PDB file of C-alpha atoms in Angstrom:
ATOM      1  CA  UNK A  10     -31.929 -72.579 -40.118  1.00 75.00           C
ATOM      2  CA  UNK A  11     -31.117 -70.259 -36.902  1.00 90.00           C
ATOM      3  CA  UNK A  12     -27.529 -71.193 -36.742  1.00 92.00           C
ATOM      4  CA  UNK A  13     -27.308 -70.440 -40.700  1.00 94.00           C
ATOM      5  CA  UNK A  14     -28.586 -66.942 -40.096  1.00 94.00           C
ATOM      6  CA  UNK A  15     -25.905 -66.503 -36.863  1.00 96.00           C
ATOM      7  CA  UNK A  16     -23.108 -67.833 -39.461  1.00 96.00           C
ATOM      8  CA  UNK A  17     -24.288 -65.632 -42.337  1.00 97.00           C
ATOM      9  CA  UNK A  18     -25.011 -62.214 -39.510  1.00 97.00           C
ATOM     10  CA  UNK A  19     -21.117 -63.239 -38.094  1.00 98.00           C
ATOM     11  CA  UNK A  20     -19.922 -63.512 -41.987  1.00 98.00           C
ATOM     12  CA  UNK A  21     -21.534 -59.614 -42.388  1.00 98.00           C
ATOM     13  CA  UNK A  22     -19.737 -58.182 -39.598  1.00 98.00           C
ATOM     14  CA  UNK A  23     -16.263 -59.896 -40.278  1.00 99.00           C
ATOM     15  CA  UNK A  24     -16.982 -58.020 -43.877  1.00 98.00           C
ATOM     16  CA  UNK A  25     -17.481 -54.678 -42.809  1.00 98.00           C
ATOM     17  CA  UNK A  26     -15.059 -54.961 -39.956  1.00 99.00           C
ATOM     18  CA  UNK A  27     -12.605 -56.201 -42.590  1.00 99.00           C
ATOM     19  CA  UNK A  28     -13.480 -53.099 -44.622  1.00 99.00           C
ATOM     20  CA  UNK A  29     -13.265 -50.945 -41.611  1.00 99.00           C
ATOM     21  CA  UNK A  30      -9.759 -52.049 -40.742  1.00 99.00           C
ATOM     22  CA  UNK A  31      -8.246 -51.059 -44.525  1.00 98.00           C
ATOM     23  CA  UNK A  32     -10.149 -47.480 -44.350  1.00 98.00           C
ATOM     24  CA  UNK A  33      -7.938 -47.194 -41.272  1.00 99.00           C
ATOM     25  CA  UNK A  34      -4.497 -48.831 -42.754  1.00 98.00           C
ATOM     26  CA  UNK A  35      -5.219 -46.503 -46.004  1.00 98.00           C
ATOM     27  CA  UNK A  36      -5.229 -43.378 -44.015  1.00 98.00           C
ATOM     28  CA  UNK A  37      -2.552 -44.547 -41.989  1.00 97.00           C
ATOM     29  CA  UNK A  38      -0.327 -45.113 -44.777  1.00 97.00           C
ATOM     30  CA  UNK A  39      -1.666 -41.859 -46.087  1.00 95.00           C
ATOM     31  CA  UNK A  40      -0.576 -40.166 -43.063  1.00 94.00           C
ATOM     32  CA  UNK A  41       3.225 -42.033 -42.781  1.00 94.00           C
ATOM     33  CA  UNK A  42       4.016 -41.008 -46.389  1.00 94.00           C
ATOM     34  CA  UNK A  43       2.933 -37.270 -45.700  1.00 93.00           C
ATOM     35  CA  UNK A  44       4.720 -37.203 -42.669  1.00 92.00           C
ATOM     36  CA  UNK A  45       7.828 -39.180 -44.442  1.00 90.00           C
ATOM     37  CA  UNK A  46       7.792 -36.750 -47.509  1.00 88.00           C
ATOM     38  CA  UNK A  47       7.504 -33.766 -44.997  1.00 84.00           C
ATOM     39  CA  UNK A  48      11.022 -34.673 -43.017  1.00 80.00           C
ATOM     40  CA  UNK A  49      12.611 -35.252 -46.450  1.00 79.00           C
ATOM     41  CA  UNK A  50      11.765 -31.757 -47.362  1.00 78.00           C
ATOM     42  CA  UNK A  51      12.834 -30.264 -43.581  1.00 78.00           C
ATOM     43  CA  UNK A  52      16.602 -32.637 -44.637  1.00 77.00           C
ATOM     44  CA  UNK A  53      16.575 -31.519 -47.996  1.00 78.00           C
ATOM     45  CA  UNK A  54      16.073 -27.818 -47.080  1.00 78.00           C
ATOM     46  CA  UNK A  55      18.185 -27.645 -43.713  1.00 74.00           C
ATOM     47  CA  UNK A  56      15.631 -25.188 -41.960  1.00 58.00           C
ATOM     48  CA  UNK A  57      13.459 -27.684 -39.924  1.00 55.00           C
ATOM     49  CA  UNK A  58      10.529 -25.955 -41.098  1.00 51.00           C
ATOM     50  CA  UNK A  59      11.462 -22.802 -39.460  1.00 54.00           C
ATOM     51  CA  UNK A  60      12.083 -20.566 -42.414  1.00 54.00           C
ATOM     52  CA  UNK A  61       8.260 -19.750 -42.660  1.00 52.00           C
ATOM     53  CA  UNK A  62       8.447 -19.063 -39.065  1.00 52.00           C
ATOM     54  CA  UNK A  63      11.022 -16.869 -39.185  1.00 54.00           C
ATOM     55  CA  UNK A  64       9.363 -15.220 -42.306  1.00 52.00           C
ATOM     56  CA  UNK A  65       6.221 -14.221 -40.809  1.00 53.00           C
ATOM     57  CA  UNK A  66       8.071 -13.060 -37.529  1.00 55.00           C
ATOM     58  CA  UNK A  67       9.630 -10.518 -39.739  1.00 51.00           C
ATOM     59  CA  UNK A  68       6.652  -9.554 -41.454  1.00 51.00           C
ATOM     60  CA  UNK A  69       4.825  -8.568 -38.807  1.00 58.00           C
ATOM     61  CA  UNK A  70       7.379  -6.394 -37.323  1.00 56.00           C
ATOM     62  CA  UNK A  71       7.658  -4.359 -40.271  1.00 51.00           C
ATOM     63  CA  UNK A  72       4.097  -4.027 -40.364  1.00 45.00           C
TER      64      UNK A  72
END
């Protein structure tokens, strides 16, 4: 009866590690399409991003 109970304990931890690990790959993949869909917008727009920079620079000088 012991080792049933060690098989079923190990079966409940493969579970929720199993869980764990496609929390993690979700976000991951979360994080690669943001970043992915962020450099197509920097490509599509030629300005690297640094438009809003450059915007707010200029703002606060004529403030």
């Amino acid at each position: 009866m012991q080792h049933a109970a060690r098989i079923s304990s190990v079966r409940k931890r493969i579970t929720s590690l199993n869980s764990l690990l496609k929390s993690i790959q979700r976000r991951l993949d979360n994080i690669d399409h943001t970043l992915s869909a962020g450099l197509i917008h920097e490509k599509s727009t030629g300005d690297g991003g640094r438009d809003n920079e450059n915007h707010n620079q200029s703002s606060l000088k004529s403030s």
